[in-house]
Amino acid sequence: MYGFFFVYFLDSYNRDVSSNWVSVRVIGIDKGATLLMTENYQTGLIWNLYMKNDYVKNGDKILGWKRNNLITS
């Protein structure tokens, strides 16, 4: 959901009511996380970059975690 004068994500909405209520307030503190989650959902870029990090790879190795390639969509 976008604002009228410039692009921003609205903070609160409820599409379950007949008038599709939308908050008029915008709080920017969580916008970065929302954008990261949206990008990751659409392309998987954030997760792929995260898993290429040497510190993450080392942590996986120390913890003995194995990658599961059996995920299906």
Coordinates of C-alpha atoms in Angstrom, one line a residue:
M1 CA 0.0 0.0 0.0
Y2 CA 1.4 3.3 -1.0
G3 CA 0.9 6.9 0.1
F4 CA -0.6 9.6 -2.2
F5 CA 2.1 12.2 -2.6
F6 CA 5.2 10.0 -2.4
V7 CA 6.0 6.3 -2.1
Y8 CA 6.0 4.9 1.4
F9 CA 4.6 1.8 3.0
L10 CA 1.6 2.5 5.3
D11 CA 2.0 1.2 8.8
S12 CA -1.4 -0.3 9.5
Y13 CA -4.3 -1.6 7.5
N14 CA -7.3 -3.8 7.9
R15 CA -8.8 -5.3 4.8
D16 CA -11.3 -7.4 6.7
V17 CA -13.7 -4.5 7.2
S18 CA -15.9 -3.1 4.4
S19 CA -14.2 0.3 4.3
N20 CA -10.6 -1.1 4.1
W21 CA -9.3 0.9 7.0
V22 CA -5.8 2.4 6.6
S23 CA -3.8 4.3 9.3
V24 CA -2.9 7.8 8.5
R25 CA 0.3 7.6 10.6
V26 CA 3.6 6.5 9.2
I27 CA 6.4 5.3 11.5
G28 CA 9.7 4.7 9.8
I29 CA 11.5 2.6 12.4
D30 CA 10.6 -0.7 10.9
K31 CA 10.6 0.1 7.2
G32 CA 14.1 -1.3 6.6
A33 CA 13.2 -4.7 8.0
T34 CA 9.9 -4.7 6.0
L35 CA 11.8 -3.9 2.8
L36 CA 14.4 -6.6 3.5
M37 CA 11.6 -9.2 4.1
T38 CA 9.8 -8.2 0.9
E39 CA 12.9 -8.4 -1.2
N40 CA 13.8 -11.8 0.3
Y41 CA 10.3 -13.1 -0.3
Q42 CA 10.3 -12.0 -3.9
T43 CA 13.9 -13.1 -4.9
G44 CA 15.6 -14.9 -2.1
L45 CA 18.5 -12.4 -2.5
I46 CA 18.9 -11.5 1.2
W47 CA 19.0 -15.2 2.3
N48 CA 21.5 -16.1 -0.5
L49 CA 23.8 -13.2 0.5
Y50 CA 23.5 -14.1 4.2
M51 CA 24.4 -17.8 3.5
K52 CA 27.5 -16.7 1.5
N53 CA 29.0 -14.9 4.5
D54 CA 32.1 -16.6 5.9
Y55 CA 31.1 -16.0 9.5
V56 CA 27.7 -17.7 8.9
K57 CA 29.3 -20.6 7.1
N58 CA 31.8 -21.0 10.0
G59 CA 28.9 -20.9 12.6
D60 CA 27.0 -23.6 10.6
K61 CA 30.1 -25.8 10.6
I62 CA 30.7 -25.3 14.4
L63 CA 27.1 -26.1 15.2
G64 CA 27.1 -29.1 12.9
W65 CA 24.1 -27.8 10.9
K66 CA 23.6 -29.3 7.5
R67 CA 21.8 -27.7 4.6
N68 CA 18.5 -29.3 3.6
N69 CA 18.1 -29.3 -0.2
L70 CA 14.8 -31.1 0.0
I71 CA 12.6 -28.0 0.2
T72 CA 9.9 -28.0 -2.4
S73 CA 7.5 -25.2 -3.3

